[in-house]
């Protein structure tokens, strides 16, 4: 398991995308009570009954997105967190070839956040 950034407390908002059909590698947006000024995006790395492990990406609405990397025991690894499935607010996000969010995805995320 990767470095746990512990960024995400339980979400109190009701807009969720809970589904038993989450997939490993699926890129999703996550709601957090701590962060409202930028999207929280990551890929699902593990699936459990009520939560998922997310490998975080770092980026901005208009900028590039890349895996958020850290170090553990001298190795470079992706930063991860365990989050409740109910905190996933948008699924099946696809970045453009230039690793940016499509305009339609940006509009949807701004509406949700």
PDB file of N, CA and C in Angstrom:
ATOM      1  N   UNK A   1       0.849  -1.189   0.000  1.00  0.00           N
ATOM      2  CA  UNK A   1       0.000   0.000   0.000  1.00  0.00           C
ATOM      3  C   UNK A   1       0.879   1.231   0.000  1.00  0.00           C
ATOM      4  N   UNK A   2       0.474   2.287  -0.675  1.00  0.00           N
ATOM      5  CA  UNK A   2       1.268   3.492  -0.806  1.00  0.00           C
ATOM      6  C   UNK A   2       1.113   4.433   0.359  1.00  0.00           C
ATOM      7  N   UNK A   3       1.770   5.564   0.248  1.00  0.00           N
ATOM      8  CA  UNK A   3       1.704   6.588   1.263  1.00  0.00           C
ATOM      9  C   UNK A   3       0.270   7.060   1.393  1.00  0.00           C
ATOM     10  N   UNK A   4      -0.251   7.100   2.596  1.00  0.00           N
ATOM     11  CA  UNK A   4      -1.626   7.498   2.843  1.00  0.00           C
ATOM     12  C   UNK A   4      -1.635   8.957   3.235  1.00  0.00           C
ATOM     13  N   UNK A   5      -2.238   9.804   2.409  1.00  0.00           N
ATOM     14  CA  UNK A   5      -2.219  11.239   2.660  1.00  0.00           C
ATOM     15  C   UNK A   5      -3.319  11.687   3.608  1.00  0.00           C
ATOM     16  N   UNK A   6      -4.293  10.850   3.922  1.00  0.00           N
ATOM     17  CA  UNK A   6      -5.368  11.148   4.872  1.00  0.00           C
ATOM     18  C   UNK A   6      -6.039  12.489   4.600  1.00  0.00           C
ATOM     19  N   UNK A   7      -6.357  12.755   3.361  1.00  0.00           N
ATOM     20  CA  UNK A   7      -6.957  14.027   2.977  1.00  0.00           C
ATOM     21  C   UNK A   7      -8.466  14.056   3.122  1.00  0.00           C
ATOM     22  N   UNK A   8      -9.105  12.901   3.199  1.00  0.00           N
ATOM     23  CA  UNK A   8     -10.534  12.869   2.973  1.00  0.00           C
ATOM     24  C   UNK A   8     -11.342  12.412   4.176  1.00  0.00           C
ATOM     25  N   UNK A   9     -11.955  13.350   4.900  1.00  0.00           N
ATOM     26  CA  UNK A   9     -12.871  12.957   5.960  1.00  0.00           C
ATOM     27  C   UNK A   9     -14.187  12.498   5.344  1.00  0.00           C
ATOM     28  N   UNK A  10     -15.069  11.962   6.137  1.00  0.00           N
ATOM     29  CA  UNK A  10     -16.386  11.565   5.639  1.00  0.00           C
ATOM     30  C   UNK A  10     -17.059  12.759   4.970  1.00  0.00           C
ATOM     31  N   UNK A  11     -17.627  12.543   3.834  1.00  0.00           N
ATOM     32  CA  UNK A  11     -18.298  13.588   3.073  1.00  0.00           C
ATOM     33  C   UNK A  11     -19.748  13.695   3.527  1.00  0.00           C
ATOM     34  N   UNK A  12     -20.222  14.918   3.704  1.00  0.00           N
ATOM     35  CA  UNK A  12     -21.598  15.121   4.144  1.00  0.00           C
ATOM     36  C   UNK A  12     -22.536  15.455   2.992  1.00  0.00           C
ATOM     37  N   UNK A  13     -21.971  15.662   1.781  1.00  0.00           N
ATOM     38  CA  UNK A  13     -22.815  15.976   0.632  1.00  0.00           C
ATOM     39  C   UNK A  13     -23.493  14.727   0.128  1.00  0.00           C
ATOM     40  N   UNK A  14     -24.634  14.901  -0.479  1.00  0.00           N
ATOM     41  CA  UNK A  14     -25.433  13.748  -0.881  1.00  0.00           C
ATOM     42  C   UNK A  14     -25.211  13.312  -2.329  1.00  0.00           C
ATOM     43  N   UNK A  15     -24.516  14.081  -3.143  1.00  0.00           N
ATOM     44  CA  UNK A  15     -24.306  13.704  -4.537  1.00  0.00           C
ATOM     45  C   UNK A  15     -23.232  12.626  -4.593  1.00  0.00           C
ATOM     46  N   UNK A  16     -23.652  11.394  -4.827  1.00  0.00           N
ATOM     47  CA  UNK A  16     -22.691  10.295  -4.860  1.00  0.00           C
ATOM     48  C   UNK A  16     -22.887   9.451  -6.105  1.00  0.00           C
ATOM     49  N   UNK A  17     -21.895   8.638  -6.377  1.00  0.00           N
ATOM     50  CA  UNK A  17     -21.944   7.743  -7.524  1.00  0.00           C
ATOM     51  C   UNK A  17     -21.657   6.321  -7.050  1.00  0.00           C
ATOM     52  N   UNK A  18     -22.236   5.935  -5.919  1.00  0.00           N
ATOM     53  CA  UNK A  18     -21.976   4.612  -5.366  1.00  0.00           C
ATOM     54  C   UNK A  18     -22.500   3.539  -6.313  1.00  0.00           C
ATOM     55  N   UNK A  19     -21.646   2.547  -6.583  1.00  0.00           N
ATOM     56  CA  UNK A  19     -22.023   1.497  -7.509  1.00  0.00           C
ATOM     57  C   UNK A  19     -21.172   0.274  -7.260  1.00  0.00           C
ATOM     58  N   UNK A  20     -21.754  -0.907  -7.365  1.00  0.00           N
ATOM     59  CA  UNK A  20     -20.954  -2.114  -7.188  1.00  0.00           C
ATOM     60  C   UNK A  20     -20.042  -2.390  -8.379  1.00  0.00           C
ATOM     61  N   UNK A  21     -20.177  -1.623  -9.442  1.00  0.00           N
ATOM     62  CA  UNK A  21     -19.428  -1.923 -10.656  1.00  0.00           C
ATOM     63  C   UNK A  21     -18.178  -1.061 -10.841  1.00  0.00           C
ATOM     64  N   UNK A  22     -17.609  -0.551  -9.756  1.00  0.00           N
ATOM     65  CA  UNK A  22     -16.347   0.172  -9.886  1.00  0.00           C
ATOM     66  C   UNK A  22     -15.303  -0.763 -10.472  1.00  0.00           C
ATOM     67  N   UNK A  23     -14.326  -0.194 -11.197  1.00  0.00           N
ATOM     68  CA  UNK A  23     -13.302  -1.002 -11.847  1.00  0.00           C
ATOM     69  C   UNK A  23     -11.917  -0.525 -11.431  1.00  0.00           C
ATOM     70  N   UNK A  24     -10.993  -1.460 -11.281  1.00  0.00           N
ATOM     71  CA  UNK A  24      -9.600  -1.122 -11.044  1.00  0.00           C
ATOM     72  C   UNK A  24      -9.118  -0.287 -12.228  1.00  0.00           C
ATOM     73  N   UNK A  25      -8.448   0.810 -11.949  1.00  0.00           N
ATOM     74  CA  UNK A  25      -7.951   1.688 -13.007  1.00  0.00           C
ATOM     75  C   UNK A  25      -8.910   2.785 -13.411  1.00  0.00           C
ATOM     76  N   UNK A  26     -10.158   2.704 -12.970  1.00  0.00           N
ATOM     77  CA  UNK A  26     -11.158   3.718 -13.302  1.00  0.00           C
ATOM     78  C   UNK A  26     -10.755   5.061 -12.697  1.00  0.00           C
ATOM     79  N   UNK A  27     -10.775   6.117 -13.496  1.00  0.00           N
ATOM     80  CA  UNK A  27     -10.463   7.464 -13.035  1.00  0.00           C
ATOM     81  C   UNK A  27     -11.743   8.104 -12.518  1.00  0.00           C
ATOM     82  N   UNK A  28     -11.701   8.605 -11.265  1.00  0.00           N
ATOM     83  CA  UNK A  28     -12.893   9.138 -10.619  1.00  0.00           C
ATOM     84  C   UNK A  28     -12.586  10.478  -9.957  1.00  0.00           C
ATOM     85  N   UNK A  29     -13.643  11.257  -9.704  1.00  0.00           N
ATOM     86  CA  UNK A  29     -13.549  12.485  -8.913  1.00  0.00           C
ATOM     87  C   UNK A  29     -14.172  12.203  -7.558  1.00  0.00           C
ATOM     88  N   UNK A  30     -13.573  12.787  -6.527  1.00  0.00           N
ATOM     89  CA  UNK A  30     -13.968  12.514  -5.154  1.00  0.00           C
ATOM     90  C   UNK A  30     -14.311  13.824  -4.455  1.00  0.00           C
ATOM     91  N   UNK A  31     -15.362  13.802  -3.639  1.00  0.00           N
ATOM     92  CA  UNK A  31     -15.754  14.965  -2.848  1.00  0.00           C
ATOM     93  C   UNK A  31     -15.059  14.906  -1.496  1.00  0.00           C
ATOM     94  N   UNK A  32     -14.579  16.051  -1.048  1.00  0.00           N
ATOM     95  CA  UNK A  32     -13.963  16.169   0.266  1.00  0.00           C
ATOM     96  C   UNK A  32     -14.514  17.409   0.953  1.00  0.00           C
ATOM     97  N   UNK A  33     -14.739  17.306   2.252  1.00  0.00           N
ATOM     98  CA  UNK A  33     -15.176  18.475   3.009  1.00  0.00           C
ATOM     99  C   UNK A  33     -14.043  19.490   3.160  1.00  0.00           C
ATOM    100  N   UNK A  34     -12.799  19.060   2.965  1.00  0.00           N
ATOM    101  CA  UNK A  34     -11.644  19.945   3.130  1.00  0.00           C
ATOM    102  C   UNK A  34     -11.318  20.762   1.891  1.00  0.00           C
ATOM    103  N   UNK A  35     -11.554  20.217   0.701  1.00  0.00           N
ATOM    104  CA  UNK A  35     -11.115  20.859  -0.532  1.00  0.00           C
ATOM    105  C   UNK A  35     -12.306  21.120  -1.447  1.00  0.00           C
ATOM    106  N   UNK A  36     -12.555  22.407  -1.715  1.00  0.00           N
ATOM    107  CA  UNK A  36     -13.657  22.777  -2.599  1.00  0.00           C
ATOM    108  C   UNK A  36     -13.169  23.606  -3.781  1.00  0.00           C
ATOM    109  N   UNK A  37     -11.893  24.021  -3.759  1.00  0.00           N
ATOM    110  CA  UNK A  37     -11.393  24.921  -4.791  1.00  0.00           C
ATOM    111  C   UNK A  37     -10.793  24.193  -5.981  1.00  0.00           C
ATOM    112  N   UNK A  38     -10.633  22.881  -5.892  1.00  0.00           N
ATOM    113  CA  UNK A  38     -10.056  22.120  -7.003  1.00  0.00           C
ATOM    114  C   UNK A  38     -10.608  20.705  -6.977  1.00  0.00           C
ATOM    115  N   UNK A  39     -10.625  20.082  -8.126  1.00  0.00           N
ATOM    116  CA  UNK A  39     -11.107  18.704  -8.146  1.00  0.00           C
ATOM    117  C   UNK A  39     -10.097  17.754  -7.513  1.00  0.00           C
ATOM    118  N   UNK A  40     -10.588  16.690  -6.903  1.00  0.00           N
ATOM    119  CA  UNK A  40      -9.754  15.611  -6.381  1.00  0.00           C
ATOM    120  C   UNK A  40      -9.988  14.415  -7.295  1.00  0.00           C
ATOM    121  N   UNK A  41      -8.961  14.038  -8.033  1.00  0.00           N
ATOM    122  CA  UNK A  41      -9.091  12.998  -9.044  1.00  0.00           C
ATOM    123  C   UNK A  41      -8.051  11.920  -8.788  1.00  0.00           C
ATOM    124  N   UNK A  42      -8.473  10.681  -8.978  1.00  0.00           N
ATOM    125  CA  UNK A  42      -7.546   9.574  -8.826  1.00  0.00           C
ATOM    126  C   UNK A  42      -8.077   8.327  -9.501  1.00  0.00           C
ATOM    127  N   UNK A  43      -7.224   7.319  -9.563  1.00  0.00           N
ATOM    128  CA  UNK A  43      -7.630   6.055 -10.160  1.00  0.00           C
ATOM    129  C   UNK A  43      -7.828   5.020  -9.056  1.00  0.00           C
ATOM    130  N   UNK A  44      -8.810   4.172  -9.239  1.00  0.00           N
ATOM    131  CA  UNK A  44      -9.101   3.131  -8.257  1.00  0.00           C
ATOM    132  C   UNK A  44      -8.033   2.049  -8.368  1.00  0.00           C
ATOM    133  N   UNK A  45      -7.391   1.747  -7.227  1.00  0.00           N
ATOM    134  CA  UNK A  45      -6.343   0.729  -7.211  1.00  0.00           C
ATOM    135  C   UNK A  45      -6.777  -0.540  -6.479  1.00  0.00           C
ATOM    136  N   UNK A  46      -7.731  -0.422  -5.560  1.00  0.00           N
ATOM    137  CA  UNK A  46      -8.283  -1.583  -4.846  1.00  0.00           C
ATOM    138  C   UNK A  46      -9.751  -1.320  -4.563  1.00  0.00           C
ATOM    139  N   UNK A  47     -10.552  -2.380  -4.574  1.00  0.00           N
ATOM    140  CA  UNK A  47     -11.988  -2.258  -4.310  1.00  0.00           C
ATOM    141  C   UNK A  47     -12.339  -3.158  -3.136  1.00  0.00           C
ATOM    142  N   UNK A  48     -13.041  -2.584  -2.166  1.00  0.00           N
ATOM    143  CA  UNK A  48     -13.532  -3.341  -1.022  1.00  0.00           C
ATOM    144  C   UNK A  48     -15.048  -3.176  -0.960  1.00  0.00           C
ATOM    145  N   UNK A  49     -15.671  -3.745   0.061  1.00  0.00           N
ATOM    146  CA  UNK A  49     -17.127  -3.699   0.141  1.00  0.00           C
ATOM    147  C   UNK A  49     -17.669  -2.274   0.219  1.00  0.00           C
ATOM    148  N   UNK A  50     -17.109  -1.443   1.117  1.00  0.00           N
ATOM    149  CA  UNK A  50     -17.648  -0.098   1.314  1.00  0.00           C
ATOM    150  C   UNK A  50     -16.694   1.020   0.929  1.00  0.00           C
ATOM    151  N   UNK A  51     -15.451   0.677   0.628  1.00  0.00           N
ATOM    152  CA  UNK A  51     -14.507   1.718   0.250  1.00  0.00           C
ATOM    153  C   UNK A  51     -13.613   1.253  -0.891  1.00  0.00           C
ATOM    154  N   UNK A  52     -12.849   2.210  -1.402  1.00  0.00           N
ATOM    155  CA  UNK A  52     -11.891   1.930  -2.466  1.00  0.00           C
ATOM    156  C   UNK A  52     -10.570   2.608  -2.100  1.00  0.00           C
ATOM    157  N   UNK A  53      -9.485   2.069  -2.628  1.00  0.00           N
ATOM    158  CA  UNK A  53      -8.199   2.742  -2.506  1.00  0.00           C
ATOM    159  C   UNK A  53      -8.007   3.539  -3.784  1.00  0.00           C
ATOM    160  N   UNK A  54      -7.640   4.805  -3.616  1.00  0.00           N
ATOM    161  CA  UNK A  54      -7.458   5.718  -4.741  1.00  0.00           C
ATOM    162  C   UNK A  54      -5.988   6.078  -4.853  1.00  0.00           C
ATOM    163  N   UNK A  55      -5.445   5.970  -6.052  1.00  0.00           N
ATOM    164  CA  UNK A  55      -4.113   6.496  -6.365  1.00  0.00           C
ATOM    165  C   UNK A  55      -4.313   7.893  -6.926  1.00  0.00           C
ATOM    166  N   UNK A  56      -3.862   8.903  -6.176  1.00  0.00           N
ATOM    167  CA  UNK A  56      -4.172  10.288  -6.515  1.00  0.00           C
ATOM    168  C   UNK A  56      -3.401  10.818  -7.717  1.00  0.00           C
ATOM    169  N   UNK A  57      -4.070  11.737  -8.410  1.00  0.00           N
ATOM    170  CA  UNK A  57      -3.467  12.519  -9.476  1.00  0.00           C
ATOM    171  C   UNK A  57      -3.393  13.960  -8.984  1.00  0.00           C
ATOM    172  N   UNK A  58      -2.481  14.726  -9.547  1.00  0.00           N
ATOM    173  CA  UNK A  58      -2.346  16.134  -9.182  1.00  0.00           C
ATOM    174  C   UNK A  58      -2.476  16.956 -10.460  1.00  0.00           C
ATOM    175  N   UNK A  59      -3.218  18.064 -10.362  1.00  0.00           N
ATOM    176  CA  UNK A  59      -3.435  18.921 -11.524  1.00  0.00           C
ATOM    177  C   UNK A  59      -4.443  19.999 -11.203  1.00  0.00           C
ATOM    178  N   UNK A  60      -4.849  20.727 -12.217  1.00  0.00           N
ATOM    179  CA  UNK A  60      -5.828  21.800 -12.067  1.00  0.00           C
ATOM    180  C   UNK A  60      -6.879  21.682 -13.167  1.00  0.00           C
ATOM    181  N   UNK A  61      -7.939  22.469 -13.034  1.00  0.00           N
ATOM    182  CA  UNK A  61      -8.977  22.446 -14.067  1.00  0.00           C
ATOM    183  C   UNK A  61      -8.393  22.668 -15.456  1.00  0.00           C
ATOM    184  N   UNK A  62      -7.505  23.646 -15.603  1.00  0.00           N
ATOM    185  CA  UNK A  62      -7.003  23.991 -16.935  1.00  0.00           C
ATOM    186  C   UNK A  62      -5.619  23.424 -17.240  1.00  0.00           C
ATOM    187  N   UNK A  63      -4.994  22.769 -16.267  1.00  0.00           N
ATOM    188  CA  UNK A  63      -3.632  22.290 -16.470  1.00  0.00           C
ATOM    189  C   UNK A  63      -3.534  20.793 -16.714  1.00  0.00           C
ATOM    190  N   UNK A  64      -2.303  20.326 -16.731  1.00  0.00           N
ATOM    191  CA  UNK A  64      -2.011  18.910 -16.930  1.00  0.00           C
ATOM    192  C   UNK A  64      -2.271  18.113 -15.654  1.00  0.00           C
ATOM    193  N   UNK A  65      -2.571  16.843 -15.810  1.00  0.00           N
ATOM    194  CA  UNK A  65      -2.756  15.921 -14.691  1.00  0.00           C
ATOM    195  C   UNK A  65      -1.707  14.827 -14.771  1.00  0.00           C
ATOM    196  N   UNK A  66      -1.131  14.497 -13.619  1.00  0.00           N
ATOM    197  CA  UNK A  66      -0.153  13.411 -13.543  1.00  0.00           C
ATOM    198  C   UNK A  66      -0.314  12.716 -12.194  1.00  0.00           C
ATOM    199  N   UNK A  67       0.221  11.509 -12.098  1.00  0.00           N
ATOM    200  CA  UNK A  67       0.145  10.776 -10.836  1.00  0.00           C
ATOM    201  C   UNK A  67       0.885  11.564  -9.755  1.00  0.00           C
ATOM    202  N   UNK A  68       0.282  11.616  -8.540  1.00  0.00           N
ATOM    203  CA  UNK A  68       0.895  12.288  -7.399  1.00  0.00           C
ATOM    204  C   UNK A  68       1.823  11.277  -6.744  1.00  0.00           C
ATOM    205  N   UNK A  69       3.111  11.531  -6.823  1.00  0.00           N
ATOM    206  CA  UNK A  69       4.111  10.582  -6.363  1.00  0.00           C
ATOM    207  C   UNK A  69       4.737  11.033  -5.043  1.00  0.00           C
ATOM    208  N   UNK A  70       5.157  10.057  -4.257  1.00  0.00           N
ATOM    209  CA  UNK A  70       5.846  10.298  -2.999  1.00  0.00           C
ATOM    210  C   UNK A  70       6.893   9.214  -2.799  1.00  0.00           C
ATOM    211  N   UNK A  71       7.474   9.180  -1.625  1.00  0.00           N
ATOM    212  CA  UNK A  71       8.500   8.172  -1.324  1.00  0.00           C
ATOM    213  C   UNK A  71       8.096   7.366  -0.103  1.00  0.00           C
ATOM    214  N   UNK A  72       8.366   6.071  -0.170  1.00  0.00           N
ATOM    215  CA  UNK A  72       8.161   5.174   0.959  1.00  0.00           C
ATOM    216  C   UNK A  72       9.301   4.157   0.947  1.00  0.00           C
ATOM    217  N   UNK A  73      10.024   4.091   2.045  1.00  0.00           N
ATOM    218  CA  UNK A  73      11.171   3.183   2.147  1.00  0.00           C
ATOM    219  C   UNK A  73      12.145   3.355   0.983  1.00  0.00           C
ATOM    220  N   UNK A  74      12.363   4.603   0.588  1.00  0.00           N
ATOM    221  CA  UNK A  74      13.311   4.889  -0.477  1.00  0.00           C
ATOM    222  C   UNK A  74      12.799   4.655  -1.884  1.00  0.00           C
ATOM    223  N   UNK A  75      11.567   4.190  -2.019  1.00  0.00           N
ATOM    224  CA  UNK A  75      10.986   3.926  -3.339  1.00  0.00           C
ATOM    225  C   UNK A  75       9.997   5.024  -3.706  1.00  0.00           C
ATOM    226  N   UNK A  76       9.947   5.358  -4.988  1.00  0.00           N
ATOM    227  CA  UNK A  76       8.970   6.318  -5.480  1.00  0.00           C
ATOM    228  C   UNK A  76       7.677   5.567  -5.751  1.00  0.00           C
ATOM    229  N   UNK A  77       6.597   6.018  -5.102  1.00  0.00           N
ATOM    230  CA  UNK A  77       5.291   5.369  -5.239  1.00  0.00           C
ATOM    231  C   UNK A  77       4.202   6.420  -5.395  1.00  0.00           C
ATOM    232  N   UNK A  78       3.045   6.000  -5.882  1.00  0.00           N
ATOM    233  CA  UNK A  78       1.907   6.901  -6.006  1.00  0.00           C
ATOM    234  C   UNK A  78       1.250   7.074  -4.634  1.00  0.00           C
ATOM    235  N   UNK A  79       0.857   8.316  -4.311  1.00  0.00           N
ATOM    236  CA  UNK A  79       0.161   8.622  -3.067  1.00  0.00           C
ATOM    237  C   UNK A  79      -1.244   8.017  -3.152  1.00  0.00           C
ATOM    238  N   UNK A  80      -1.665   7.328  -2.093  1.00  0.00           N
ATOM    239  CA  UNK A  80      -2.976   6.677  -2.081  1.00  0.00           C
ATOM    240  C   UNK A  80      -3.748   7.022  -0.814  1.00  0.00           C
ATOM    241  N   UNK A  81      -5.037   6.806  -0.857  1.00  0.00           N
ATOM    242  CA  UNK A  81      -5.952   6.967   0.279  1.00  0.00           C
ATOM    243  C   UNK A  81      -7.057   5.938   0.158  1.00  0.00           C
ATOM    244  N   UNK A  82      -7.595   5.509   1.272  1.00  0.00           N
ATOM    245  CA  UNK A  82      -8.820   4.711   1.294  1.00  0.00           C
ATOM    246  C   UNK A  82      -9.972   5.662   1.511  1.00  0.00           C
ATOM    247  N   UNK A  83     -10.964   5.593   0.644  1.00  0.00           N
ATOM    248  CA  UNK A  83     -12.114   6.490   0.762  1.00  0.00           C
ATOM    249  C   UNK A  83     -13.409   5.696   0.638  1.00  0.00           C
ATOM    250  N   UNK A  84     -14.480   6.187   1.283  1.00  0.00           N
ATOM    251  CA  UNK A  84     -15.787   5.535   1.118  1.00  0.00           C
ATOM    252  C   UNK A  84     -16.265   5.669  -0.328  1.00  0.00           C
ATOM    253  N   UNK A  85     -16.874   4.621  -0.827  1.00  0.00           N
ATOM    254  CA  UNK A  85     -17.417   4.667  -2.191  1.00  0.00           C
ATOM    255  C   UNK A  85     -18.405   5.812  -2.362  1.00  0.00           C
ATOM    256  N   UNK A  86     -19.115   6.148  -1.286  1.00  0.00           N
ATOM    257  CA  UNK A  86     -20.130   7.204  -1.390  1.00  0.00           C
ATOM    258  C   UNK A  86     -19.528   8.584  -1.660  1.00  0.00           C
ATOM    259  N   UNK A  87     -18.216   8.754  -1.494  1.00  0.00           N
ATOM    260  CA  UNK A  87     -17.573  10.040  -1.759  1.00  0.00           C
ATOM    261  C   UNK A  87     -17.215  10.236  -3.230  1.00  0.00           C
ATOM    262  N   UNK A  88     -17.396   9.207  -4.038  1.00  0.00           N
ATOM    263  CA  UNK A  88     -17.124   9.325  -5.474  1.00  0.00           C
ATOM    264  C   UNK A  88     -18.295  10.047  -6.119  1.00  0.00           C
ATOM    265  N   UNK A  89     -17.989  11.177  -6.780  1.00  0.00           N
ATOM    266  CA  UNK A  89     -19.062  11.989  -7.351  1.00  0.00           C
ATOM    267  C   UNK A  89     -19.105  11.954  -8.871  1.00  0.00           C
ATOM    268  N   UNK A  90     -18.033  11.472  -9.515  1.00  0.00           N
ATOM    269  CA  UNK A  90     -18.017  11.379 -10.972  1.00  0.00           C
ATOM    270  C   UNK A  90     -17.113  10.217 -11.354  1.00  0.00           C
ATOM    271  N   UNK A  91     -17.597   9.383 -12.256  1.00  0.00           N
ATOM    272  CA  UNK A  91     -16.880   8.170 -12.647  1.00  0.00           C
ATOM    273  C   UNK A  91     -16.484   8.235 -14.115  1.00  0.00           C
ATOM    274  N   UNK A  92     -15.604   7.293 -14.477  1.00  0.00           N
ATOM    275  CA  UNK A  92     -15.193   7.105 -15.882  1.00  0.00           C
ATOM    276  C   UNK A  92     -14.667   8.392 -16.520  1.00  0.00           C
ATOM    277  N   UNK A  93     -13.856   9.130 -15.771  1.00  0.00           N
ATOM    278  CA  UNK A  93     -13.233  10.338 -16.317  1.00  0.00           C
ATOM    279  C   UNK A  93     -12.151   9.913 -17.300  1.00  0.00           C
ATOM    280  N   UNK A  94     -12.109  10.590 -18.422  1.00  0.00           N
ATOM    281  CA  UNK A  94     -11.070  10.314 -19.421  1.00  0.00           C
ATOM    282  C   UNK A  94     -10.285  11.596 -19.653  1.00  0.00           C
ATOM    283  N   UNK A  95      -8.977  11.548 -19.445  1.00  0.00           N
ATOM    284  CA  UNK A  95      -8.126  12.686 -19.755  1.00  0.00           C
ATOM    285  C   UNK A  95      -7.879  12.718 -21.261  1.00  0.00           C
ATOM    286  N   UNK A  96      -7.587  13.910 -21.770  1.00  0.00           N
ATOM    287  CA  UNK A  96      -7.254  14.031 -23.183  1.00  0.00           C
ATOM    288  C   UNK A  96      -5.860  13.431 -23.431  1.00  0.00           C
ATOM    289  N   UNK A  97      -5.456  13.342 -24.685  1.00  0.00           N
ATOM    290  CA  UNK A  97      -4.122  12.834 -25.017  1.00  0.00           C
ATOM    291  C   UNK A  97      -3.023  13.675 -24.388  1.00  0.00           C
ATOM    292  N   UNK A  98      -3.324  14.962 -24.154  1.00  0.00           N
ATOM    293  CA  UNK A  98      -2.348  15.857 -23.534  1.00  0.00           C
ATOM    294  C   UNK A  98      -2.489  15.891 -22.008  1.00  0.00           C
ATOM    295  N   UNK A  99      -3.205  14.896 -21.446  1.00  0.00           N
ATOM    296  CA  UNK A  99      -3.365  14.723 -19.997  1.00  0.00           C
ATOM    297  C   UNK A  99      -4.098  15.890 -19.327  1.00  0.00           C
ATOM    298  N   UNK A 100      -5.109  16.415 -20.015  1.00  0.00           N
ATOM    299  CA  UNK A 100      -5.946  17.492 -19.479  1.00  0.00           C
ATOM    300  C   UNK A 100      -7.383  16.983 -19.339  1.00  0.00           C
ATOM    301  N   UNK A 101      -8.162  17.698 -18.535  1.00  0.00           N
ATOM    302  CA  UNK A 101      -9.581  17.387 -18.413  1.00  0.00           C
ATOM    303  C   UNK A 101     -10.334  17.966 -19.607  1.00  0.00           C
ATOM    304  N   UNK A 102     -11.214  17.201 -20.238  1.00  0.00           N
ATOM    305  CA  UNK A 102     -12.051  17.753 -21.307  1.00  0.00           C
ATOM    306  C   UNK A 102     -12.969  18.851 -20.759  1.00  0.00           C
ATOM    307  N   UNK A 103     -13.350  19.799 -21.613  1.00  0.00           N
ATOM    308  CA  UNK A 103     -14.193  20.920 -21.193  1.00  0.00           C
ATOM    309  C   UNK A 103     -15.505  20.464 -20.566  1.00  0.00           C
ATOM    310  N   UNK A 104     -16.129  19.428 -21.105  1.00  0.00           N
ATOM    311  CA  UNK A 104     -17.390  18.939 -20.556  1.00  0.00           C
ATOM    312  C   UNK A 104     -17.183  18.398 -19.134  1.00  0.00           C
ATOM    313  N   UNK A 105     -16.068  17.718 -18.889  1.00  0.00           N
ATOM    314  CA  UNK A 105     -15.764  17.200 -17.563  1.00  0.00           C
ATOM    315  C   UNK A 105     -15.515  18.350 -16.595  1.00  0.00           C
ATOM    316  N   UNK A 106     -14.809  19.382 -17.044  1.00  0.00           N
ATOM    317  CA  UNK A 106     -14.559  20.553 -16.200  1.00  0.00           C
ATOM    318  C   UNK A 106     -15.879  21.185 -15.788  1.00  0.00           C
ATOM    319  N   UNK A 107     -16.797  21.364 -16.732  1.00  0.00           N
ATOM    320  CA  UNK A 107     -18.092  21.972 -16.438  1.00  0.00           C
ATOM    321  C   UNK A 107     -18.864  21.118 -15.428  1.00  0.00           C
ATOM    322  N   UNK A 108     -18.855  19.804 -15.605  1.00  0.00           N
ATOM    323  CA  UNK A 108     -19.556  18.913 -14.676  1.00  0.00           C
ATOM    324  C   UNK A 108     -18.941  18.981 -13.279  1.00  0.00           C
ATOM    325  N   UNK A 109     -17.620  18.974 -13.197  1.00  0.00           N
ATOM    326  CA  UNK A 109     -16.943  19.048 -11.895  1.00  0.00           C
ATOM    327  C   UNK A 109     -17.243  20.370 -11.189  1.00  0.00           C
ATOM    328  N   UNK A 110     -17.223  21.466 -11.910  1.00  0.00           N
ATOM    329  CA  UNK A 110     -17.513  22.774 -11.299  1.00  0.00           C
ATOM    330  C   UNK A 110     -18.950  22.810 -10.778  1.00  0.00           C
ATOM    331  N   UNK A 111     -19.853  22.169 -11.481  1.00  0.00           N
ATOM    332  CA  UNK A 111     -21.237  22.097 -11.035  1.00  0.00           C
ATOM    333  C   UNK A 111     -21.352  21.270  -9.745  1.00  0.00           C
ATOM    334  N   UNK A 112     -20.612  20.179  -9.671  1.00  0.00           N
ATOM    335  CA  UNK A 112     -20.656  19.294  -8.504  1.00  0.00           C
ATOM    336  C   UNK A 112     -19.935  19.865  -7.296  1.00  0.00           C
ATOM    337  N   UNK A 113     -18.833  20.582  -7.521  1.00  0.00           N
ATOM    338  CA  UNK A 113     -18.075  21.158  -6.421  1.00  0.00           C
ATOM    339  C   UNK A 113     -18.683  22.473  -6.003  1.00  0.00           C
TER     340      UNK A 113
END
